[in-house]
Amino acid sequence: MAEQGTDKSGLPAAVAKAVGPERAKIAGDAARATIGRLDRGNHWTQEPAHVFRVGNWRAAKGEVGQ
Amino acid sequence: MSEMHWLEAGEAAGLIAAKKLSPVEYAKTLLARIEKYDAGLNSFLTLRPEQTLADAQAAEDAVMRGDALGPLHGVPFALKDIIDAKGWPTTAHSRLLADNIASEDAPVTAKLRAAGGVLFGKLSTHEFALGGPSFDLPWPPARNAWGRDYSPGGSSSGAGAAVASGFVPIALGSDTGGSVRNPASMNGLLGMKPTYGRVSRRGVVPLSFSLDHVGPLTRTTADNALALSVIAGHDPRDPGSADDAVPNFGAAMESDIKGLKIGVIRHFYTKDMVADPEMAAAIEAAIKVLENLGAEVREIETRPLAQYTACNRVILLSEACAIHEKWLTERTEDYGALLLGRLLPGMGYSGVDYVQATRTRARYTAEFNENFNQLDAVLTVNNMEPAFLIEDFEAGEKHYPRQARTPFNVTGNPALAVPTGFSASGLPLSMQIVTGQFDEAMGYRIAAAYEAATGWTAKHPDLDKTAAM
C-alpha cells in the first residue's frame, strides 16, 4: 500500500484517501461503535474459534499448494 | 398435477422418472414464465435459454433411454451469482467482477448437476453478498414477488424472488449474517443455513471465510431437505468443510414431533429488539401450533442479541476487508455506495479486535450449544419486520440490523427460516428453527409438521396482481 499508517478516522491512510474524508469518518465512527459493543471478556487461555489445522493445507498428491 | 410452475422439486422429479412430465416441456414452461414476469422482478442476472433447453433435452433423452436417474433429474435450479458454474459469469452483482467467467463448477453446482438438475441461470444478489439493494450498479436490484415495490431481502435477493415467483423450485444462496434466511423470510420460503462446514464453500465468492455458509431456498420443507441432501458432504479442498456423514434429511420428516423439547428465545424480539406486532404474534401462534402437535415448548435465555451481532460484525468485516483491501484503494469508484459504506468500518478494526472476536465466538458457541443437552430445537424470530419498500433507503438501513440471524452464523448451528403466515398487508412473516450442530434433520422434522398443520407454504403470489403493489 502506498501510504502507511492510520488516518484520523482510524482507517488506514491509503483507504481514507481513496474513499474521502467523509466516508472515512462515518466508517471510523461505525467501527468504534461496534468495537465498543464487542465482548472482550475472554480468559487469557481462551483459544480462537478457528485455529490453524496443518492438515487442511497439505497439498494433495500431484497438486502444488498455494 | 399442480400448475407446472408450482410443482415441488421432488414431485417433478417423480413425474419425470415416471415419464409423466417432459423435462423439455417443464423447462419451456418455466422459461416462458421468466420471460413474462422477470422484467419486473429482476431476479436473474444471466439466462441462457438455449443451453438450459439443451440440458433439459439431455435429461429427457436419459429418461427415454432408461438410464439411472438422480433425485433431481430434470429439475430446474438457479444459483446466486457468487456461485460458480463452468463457462457462466460470476459477477457478484458488481462492476469489479463484471467480466469474470467461472472456469469450473463449484462443488455445489456439480452436485446439483450430478443429481440431474438443470441450471436455469445466475441470480441477482446484493453486491458481493453485502451491499444492497443498490440502484447504482450495472444491473437493477431484484424485487419482491409478493409486491414489486418491496425488497425481496438479501443478500440472496434473486434467489428469494425467483423461487417465490415459480421460476425455479430450488435456488442456492449464501448466508454470512443471514443472507439465505432474510430473503426466505421476505418471500415466504424455507431457507436453510446449514451447520458451518456441512456444505462446501469452494467456488463461491467469499464474503467472510469463517462465517460463509451455502444453503437452499425452496417453497416447501421437503424440497429444502432434498436440496440439502444433494449439496451436503465433505469437500477435502475446502478447509472449513466438515467430514461428517450426511443423513437422509427427508426421512426425519416422517416422524411426528410429540414429546420434542423446544426452547424459545423471546428476549431477542421482545427486549433486545422489539419486533413488529404481527411478526411477534405469528411466532407466538406458531408456538401454539407446535404445542398442539405435542411438543413441549419453554422459554430460554441466551446472550443479548447485540453481543452476538458485534462479534459477527467484527469477524465478518475484518475478513471481508482482507479480501477487498486492494480493490478498496485501486478501484474505489467501482463499488456501489451501499457496499462501500457497509464494508469500510472493517478497515477500522485492529488485529486484536479480530482475534478477540474469534475467541468470543468460541466461547459463545460452546455456551449456546449447551442448550441442546436438554432441548431438541430452539425457536426465535427471523426478521423483526416484514419487507420494506425497496426505494426507501432509510427503511432499508433500519431493516437490515433488525434481525436475529447473526447469532447462528457466530455459533455455526443450523438455522431454518420457516414461513409463519402473512401480515395484514399481505407480506410474508417468518421464524427460525435452530438445532444442534449437524442436526439439520431435526429442523426439517419440526418444520414439516408445522407446514402440514398450517399450510402457509401452499400460498403463492399472483404475479399479475403483485406487479401493481
XYZ file of C-alpha atoms in Angstrom:
535
model
C 0.000 0.000 0.000
C 1.382 3.404 -0.964
C 0.588 5.159 2.294
C 1.184 3.501 5.632
C -0.268 4.431 8.990
C -3.693 5.382 10.183
C -5.808 8.361 9.241
C -7.508 10.433 11.965
C -10.699 8.497 11.136
C -8.993 5.327 12.355
C -8.884 3.805 8.863
C -5.630 3.051 7.047
C -4.421 6.289 5.457
C -4.432 4.893 1.919
C -8.031 3.728 2.239
C -9.150 7.003 3.831
C -7.521 8.906 0.978
C -9.181 6.690 -1.630
C -12.698 6.968 -0.227
C -12.518 10.569 1.000
C -12.706 12.083 4.485
C -16.488 11.992 4.846
C -16.850 8.266 4.146
C -13.769 7.552 6.242
C -15.163 9.406 9.247
C -18.532 7.612 9.046
C -16.759 4.254 8.754
C -14.362 5.010 11.600
C -17.233 6.051 13.870
C -19.143 2.882 12.973
C -16.083 0.737 13.651
C -15.562 2.293 17.083
C -19.243 1.821 17.962
C -19.084 -1.896 17.111
C -15.785 -2.393 18.932
C -17.351 -0.724 21.953
C -20.041 -3.420 21.983
C -17.644 -6.330 21.471
C -17.475 -8.640 24.464
C -13.755 -8.954 25.237
C -14.207 -10.949 28.421
C -12.099 -13.856 27.283
C -9.946 -15.764 29.731
C -6.289 -15.408 28.724
C -6.177 -19.092 27.780
C -9.259 -18.902 25.523
C -8.490 -20.218 22.012
C -9.968 -18.509 18.954
C -12.805 -20.207 17.069
C -10.671 -21.015 14.079
C -7.223 -22.291 14.707
C -4.600 -23.392 12.209
C -5.024 -27.060 11.308
C -1.946 -28.065 9.429
C -3.571 -30.994 7.657
C -6.021 -28.673 5.917
C -3.183 -27.159 3.951
C -1.328 -30.261 2.892
C -1.244 -30.311 -0.898
C -2.819 -33.331 -2.488
C -0.521 -35.616 -4.465
C 0.353 -34.019 -7.766
C -1.075 -30.693 -6.686
C 1.068 -27.695 -5.803
C -0.021 -25.995 -2.585
C -0.768 -22.281 -2.702
C -50.757 -32.307 -11.297
C -50.276 -28.801 -9.809
C -49.687 -25.940 -12.195
C -46.263 -26.770 -13.578
C -44.538 -23.704 -12.117
C -45.665 -24.564 -8.589
C -44.531 -28.200 -8.718
C -42.283 -29.229 -5.872
C -38.844 -30.369 -6.966
C -39.358 -33.847 -5.540
C -42.798 -34.088 -7.136
C -41.423 -33.000 -10.521
C -38.554 -35.475 -10.330
C -41.045 -38.253 -9.605
C -43.233 -37.291 -12.548
C -40.204 -37.098 -14.843
C -38.948 -40.503 -13.737
C -42.438 -41.918 -14.378
C -42.411 -40.337 -17.876
C -45.440 -38.215 -16.951
C -43.570 -34.927 -17.257
C -41.187 -33.975 -20.038
C -38.094 -32.124 -18.782
C -38.140 -30.109 -22.003
C -41.778 -29.054 -21.632
C -41.170 -28.275 -17.975
C -38.154 -26.108 -18.830
C -40.009 -24.343 -21.650
C -42.939 -23.547 -19.357
C -40.715 -22.068 -16.667
C -38.595 -20.147 -19.164
C -41.777 -18.647 -20.628
C -42.869 -17.603 -17.134
C -39.491 -15.990 -16.530
C -39.714 -14.139 -19.838
C -43.195 -12.899 -18.973
C -42.566 -11.726 -15.429
C -38.884 -11.281 -14.650
C -38.559 -7.936 -16.400
C -40.393 -6.521 -13.368
C -38.644 -8.647 -10.771
C -35.014 -8.684 -11.952
C -34.299 -11.948 -10.207
C -31.956 -13.243 -12.931
C -28.694 -11.611 -13.996
C -27.858 -14.268 -16.602
C -30.137 -16.617 -18.510
C -29.061 -18.906 -21.332
C -32.309 -20.471 -22.541
C -30.697 -22.418 -25.390
C -28.187 -24.025 -23.037
C -30.898 -24.720 -20.469
C -33.110 -26.356 -23.088
C -30.178 -28.426 -24.344
C -29.580 -29.655 -20.786
C -33.305 -30.390 -20.407
C -33.225 -32.331 -23.686
C -30.268 -34.358 -22.414
C -32.257 -35.091 -19.248
C -35.210 -36.209 -21.352
C -33.003 -38.428 -23.502
C -31.665 -40.097 -20.357
C -35.206 -40.842 -19.191
C -36.156 -42.314 -22.546
C -33.009 -44.477 -22.583
C -33.897 -45.825 -19.170
C -30.710 -44.500 -17.528
C -30.372 -44.430 -13.752
C -31.727 -41.056 -12.638
C -30.627 -38.783 -9.822
C -33.036 -37.333 -7.243
C -33.332 -34.017 -9.125
C -33.400 -35.407 -12.648
C -34.786 -32.752 -14.982
C -35.489 -30.321 -12.132
C -34.638 -26.628 -12.685
C -32.341 -24.821 -10.283
C -30.598 -21.444 -10.184
C -27.572 -20.021 -8.401
C -26.881 -16.800 -6.584
C -24.352 -15.045 -8.768
C -21.485 -15.666 -6.395
C -21.558 -19.442 -7.053
C -19.532 -20.726 -9.987
C -20.927 -22.634 -12.945
C -18.355 -23.534 -15.574
C -18.437 -21.146 -18.513
C -21.030 -18.844 -16.901
C -20.304 -15.381 -15.488
C -19.894 -14.996 -11.730
C -20.239 -11.265 -11.207
C -21.207 -10.984 -7.539
C -23.545 -8.286 -8.982
C -20.533 -5.965 -9.085
C -18.566 -3.968 -11.637
C -15.462 -5.425 -10.027
C -16.224 -8.900 -11.382
C -18.328 -7.912 -14.383
C -16.043 -9.834 -16.779
C -15.376 -12.839 -14.534
C -16.188 -16.205 -16.117
C -16.032 -19.333 -13.971
C -13.534 -21.939 -15.107
C -15.096 -24.774 -13.106
C -18.339 -25.690 -11.422
C -18.366 -25.063 -7.693
C -18.811 -28.425 -5.931
C -22.401 -27.458 -5.030
C -23.147 -26.778 -8.710
C -21.511 -30.022 -9.761
C -23.551 -31.946 -7.190
C -26.828 -30.436 -8.365
C -25.956 -31.287 -11.966
C -24.880 -34.812 -10.999
C -28.259 -35.263 -9.303
C -29.874 -34.386 -12.639
C -30.645 -30.711 -12.006
C -30.924 -28.327 -14.950
C -29.237 -24.963 -14.486
C -31.536 -22.056 -15.402
C -29.297 -19.131 -14.593
C -27.427 -16.868 -12.236
C -29.373 -14.793 -9.772
C -29.267 -11.251 -8.551
C -27.533 -10.632 -5.214
C -26.651 -7.718 -3.010
C -23.225 -6.669 -4.274
C -20.633 -9.172 -3.013
C -23.375 -10.596 -0.765
C -23.256 -7.479 1.428
C -24.292 -4.185 -0.197
C -27.846 -3.730 -1.384
C -30.477 -3.250 -2.625
C -28.462 -0.932 -4.877
C -29.527 1.231 -7.799
C -26.025 2.349 -8.817
C -24.796 -0.987 -10.222
C -24.779 -2.291 -13.816
C -27.884 -4.408 -13.048
C -31.015 -3.379 -11.126
C -31.851 -4.982 -7.764
C -34.304 -7.886 -7.546
C -37.795 -7.099 -6.294
C -40.262 -8.953 -4.093
C -42.650 -11.443 -5.708
C -45.362 -10.517 -3.175
C -45.212 -6.825 -4.086
C -42.766 -5.335 -6.538
C -42.426 -2.084 -4.637
C -40.896 -4.114 -1.818
C -37.429 -5.516 -1.330
C -37.065 -9.295 -1.566
C -34.415 -9.080 1.160
C -30.879 -10.196 0.690
C -28.278 -10.763 0.076
C -29.638 -13.790 -1.840
C -32.268 -11.457 -3.276
C -32.752 -13.036 -6.680
C -32.920 -16.494 -5.124
C -35.822 -15.410 -2.943
C -37.652 -13.666 -5.759
C -37.139 -16.455 -8.305
C -38.299 -19.319 -6.094
C -41.302 -17.398 -4.750
C -42.279 -16.451 -8.327
C -42.363 -20.035 -9.550
C -39.371 -19.558 -11.849
C -37.427 -22.461 -10.300
C -38.227 -24.734 -7.337
C -34.683 -24.618 -5.909
C -32.133 -21.824 -5.675
C -28.863 -21.746 -3.804
C -27.915 -18.721 -1.764
C -25.241 -17.908 0.776
C -25.585 -16.850 4.397
C -22.874 -14.954 6.308
C -25.057 -12.794 8.537
C -28.443 -14.140 7.438
C -28.473 -13.854 3.646
C -30.398 -17.073 2.943
C -32.848 -16.615 5.805
C -33.628 -12.949 5.108
C -34.910 -13.431 1.543
C -36.630 -16.632 2.677
C -38.396 -14.546 5.309
C -39.377 -11.747 2.934
C -40.636 -14.107 0.211
C -42.498 -16.747 2.253
C -39.923 -19.504 1.679
C -37.945 -22.147 3.508
C -34.301 -21.137 3.736
C -31.634 -23.277 5.372
C -28.345 -22.068 6.742
C -26.790 -25.450 7.448
C -24.119 -26.204 10.017
C -20.852 -24.437 9.209
C -18.834 -26.906 7.149
C -21.818 -29.039 6.121
C -21.773 -27.653 2.544
C -18.652 -26.814 0.542
C -17.899 -23.122 0.024
C -15.330 -23.740 -2.692
C -16.090 -21.951 -5.938
C -18.219 -19.398 -4.088
C -17.078 -15.754 -3.976
C -16.121 -15.296 -0.321
C -17.502 -12.588 1.914
C -16.162 -13.882 5.231
C -14.259 -17.162 5.228
C -15.238 -18.317 8.686
C -18.883 -17.203 8.545
C -19.923 -18.075 4.969
C -22.473 -20.853 4.507
C -24.192 -22.068 1.323
C -27.816 -23.164 1.598
C -31.013 -23.775 -0.369
C -34.165 -21.680 -0.695
C -37.315 -23.591 -1.620
C -41.080 -23.299 -1.347
C -41.504 -26.404 0.823
C -39.693 -28.203 3.617
C -39.440 -31.437 1.633
C -37.699 -29.656 -1.236
C -35.307 -27.951 1.131
C -34.356 -31.269 2.714
C -33.930 -32.788 -0.731
C -31.720 -29.952 -1.954
C -29.540 -30.061 1.163
C -29.186 -33.835 0.840
C -27.772 -33.277 -2.638
C -25.330 -30.445 -1.880
C -24.095 -31.526 1.583
C -20.940 -33.504 2.185
C -17.240 -33.304 2.822
C -15.002 -31.388 0.429
C -11.332 -32.023 1.244
C -10.392 -28.934 -0.775
C -12.487 -26.624 1.418
C -10.511 -26.151 4.650
C -13.713 -25.347 6.550
C -15.520 -28.457 5.341
C -16.617 -30.993 7.922
C -16.053 -34.702 7.363
C -19.416 -35.658 8.806
C -21.870 -38.246 7.476
C -24.838 -36.819 5.553
C -28.105 -38.364 6.733
C -31.299 -38.710 4.740
C -32.868 -35.422 5.761
C -36.196 -36.378 4.201
C -36.521 -39.494 6.347
C -36.587 -37.392 9.503
C -39.749 -35.667 8.309
C -41.727 -38.876 8.573
C -41.655 -38.673 12.391
C -44.098 -36.587 14.392
C -42.944 -34.068 16.981
C -44.717 -35.428 20.053
C -42.538 -35.035 23.117
C -39.868 -32.921 21.438
C -38.438 -30.241 23.687
C -38.252 -26.821 22.088
C -36.840 -23.630 23.609
C -37.989 -20.152 22.609
C -35.664 -17.144 22.752
C -38.245 -14.409 23.296
C -35.875 -11.726 24.556
C -34.406 -11.350 21.063
C -37.718 -9.882 19.847
C -39.344 -8.514 22.990
C -36.431 -6.962 24.907
C -33.178 -6.793 22.902
C -35.244 -5.502 19.986
C -38.997 -5.091 19.758
C -40.434 -6.838 16.727
C -43.346 -5.641 14.668
C -46.506 -6.873 16.468
C -47.596 -9.014 13.519
C -44.216 -10.752 13.363
C -44.232 -11.407 17.111
C -47.849 -12.582 17.074
C -47.064 -15.010 14.252
C -44.303 -16.733 16.203
C -46.497 -16.941 19.295
C -49.191 -18.552 17.138
C -46.577 -20.963 15.763
C -45.631 -21.957 19.313
C -49.265 -22.849 19.994
C -49.379 -24.975 16.832
C -46.251 -26.852 17.902
C -47.688 -27.401 21.391
C -50.891 -28.739 19.853
C -48.745 -31.152 17.852
C -47.308 -32.479 21.099
C -44.063 -30.528 21.504
C -43.051 -29.210 24.910
C -42.151 -25.555 24.479
C -40.441 -23.436 27.118
C -38.750 -20.066 27.178
C -34.958 -19.921 27.399
C -32.436 -17.109 27.643
C -29.163 -16.599 25.903
C -26.856 -13.625 25.482
C -28.290 -10.317 24.290
C -28.568 -10.043 20.545
C -26.196 -7.057 20.440
C -23.317 -9.158 21.778
C -23.687 -11.744 19.037
C -24.077 -9.003 16.439
C -20.891 -7.212 17.451
C -18.966 -10.500 17.344
C -20.361 -11.277 13.887
C -19.626 -7.795 12.534
C -16.010 -7.663 13.655
C -15.224 -11.086 12.177
C -17.278 -10.585 9.016
C -15.971 -7.151 8.106
C -12.367 -7.911 9.055
C -12.329 -10.943 6.777
C -14.242 -9.090 4.033
C -11.822 -6.171 4.142
C -8.859 -8.536 3.839
C -10.431 -9.739 0.585
C -11.288 -6.246 -0.660
C -8.270 -4.269 0.626
C -6.547 -3.912 -2.725
C -9.723 -3.040 -4.639
C -10.752 -0.531 -1.971
C -7.783 1.647 -2.829
C -7.379 0.873 -6.526
C -10.990 0.550 -7.734
C -12.896 2.548 -5.150
C -15.305 4.071 -7.651
C -16.312 0.661 -8.992
C -18.099 -0.137 -5.727
C -21.752 0.613 -5.199
C -22.291 3.167 -2.448
C -24.118 0.741 -0.163
C -21.409 -1.912 -0.280
C -18.688 0.642 0.270
C -20.498 2.083 3.269
C -21.100 -1.355 4.828
C -17.580 -2.642 4.133
C -15.449 0.294 5.249
C -15.934 0.003 9.026
C -13.977 -3.247 8.772
C -10.902 -1.212 7.898
C -11.166 0.432 11.322
C -10.794 -2.737 13.401
C -7.421 -3.828 14.735
C -5.879 -7.276 14.591
C -6.514 -7.578 18.307
C -10.210 -6.749 17.832
C -10.474 -9.527 15.270
C -8.769 -12.149 17.394
C -10.822 -11.158 20.426
C -13.986 -11.615 18.353
C -12.895 -15.094 17.267
C -12.150 -16.032 20.879
C -15.531 -14.656 21.948
C -17.097 -16.685 19.149
C -15.617 -19.914 20.502
C -16.966 -19.142 23.964
C -20.455 -18.221 22.706
C -20.609 -21.343 20.549
C -19.820 -23.674 23.418
C -22.231 -21.836 25.687
C -25.132 -21.807 23.192
C -24.747 -25.486 22.365
C -25.240 -26.446 25.995
C -28.929 -25.784 25.287
C -29.058 -28.913 23.156
C -28.242 -31.116 26.128
C -31.841 -30.520 27.202
C -33.542 -29.328 24.021
C -34.177 -30.681 20.532
C -34.515 -27.258 18.942
C -34.740 -23.536 19.600
C -37.211 -21.117 18.020
C -36.840 -17.419 17.586
C -37.798 -14.624 15.259
C -36.129 -14.120 11.879
C -36.673 -10.517 10.708
C -38.189 -8.027 13.113
C -40.412 -6.673 10.325
C -41.840 -7.816 7.005
C -40.412 -6.499 3.722
C -39.665 -2.776 3.332
C -40.243 -0.516 0.335
C -37.224 -1.085 -1.877
C -36.713 2.542 -2.859
C -36.957 3.790 0.738
C -33.257 3.998 1.624
C -33.870 4.865 5.285
C -36.241 1.919 5.723
C -33.617 -0.410 4.259
C -30.880 0.885 6.528
C -33.193 0.420 9.507
C -34.296 -3.042 8.389
C -31.012 -4.901 7.980
C -29.716 -4.667 11.560
C -33.156 -5.554 12.960
C -32.921 -9.326 12.814
C -31.984 -12.326 14.940
C -29.992 -14.389 12.444
C -26.388 -13.440 13.127
C -26.144 -15.413 16.411
C -26.297 -18.632 14.411
C -23.635 -17.561 11.943
C -21.491 -16.953 15.007
C -22.254 -20.349 16.563
C -22.427 -22.210 13.238
C -25.634 -24.037 14.198
C -28.199 -24.945 11.525
C -30.963 -22.343 11.299
C -34.010 -22.836 9.108
C -36.266 -19.943 8.068
C -39.879 -21.093 8.141
C -42.912 -19.104 6.902
C -45.398 -18.217 9.656
C -48.123 -16.527 7.644
C -48.769 -13.076 6.275
C -49.136 -9.528 7.531
C -52.404 -7.643 7.087
C -50.832 -6.057 4.012
C -50.141 -9.492 2.506
C -46.395 -9.692 3.116
C -44.793 -12.925 4.374
C -43.797 -13.462 8.024
C -41.168 -15.900 9.268
C -39.449 -17.579 12.206
C -36.266 -19.594 12.641
C -35.856 -23.151 13.881
C -32.326 -23.626 15.213
C -30.940 -27.070 16.004
C -27.807 -28.743 17.295
C -24.651 -28.937 15.211
C -25.150 -31.262 12.215
C -28.770 -31.872 13.236
C -30.464 -30.191 10.279
C -32.783 -33.221 10.185
C -34.439 -32.106 13.432
C -35.182 -28.669 11.954
C -36.792 -30.268 8.921
C -38.810 -32.626 11.121
C -40.313 -29.747 13.094
C -40.809 -27.561 10.017
C -42.576 -30.352 8.135
C -45.004 -30.950 10.995
C -45.682 -27.221 11.274
C -46.085 -26.859 7.499
C -48.594 -29.708 7.371
C -50.575 -28.171 10.223
C -50.702 -24.634 8.828
C -50.486 -24.817 5.052
C -48.676 -21.495 4.731
C -46.359 -22.813 2.048
C -49.282 -23.682 -0.236
C -49.937 -19.973 -0.783
C -48.230 -18.327 -3.745
C -48.090 -14.787 -5.078
C -50.257 -13.852 -8.069
C -47.631 -12.132 -10.197
C -50.228 -10.252 -12.249
C -51.616 -8.677 -9.083
C -48.362 -8.137 -7.211
C -46.955 -6.186 -10.167
C -49.186 -3.337 -9.037
C -48.152 -3.457 -5.354
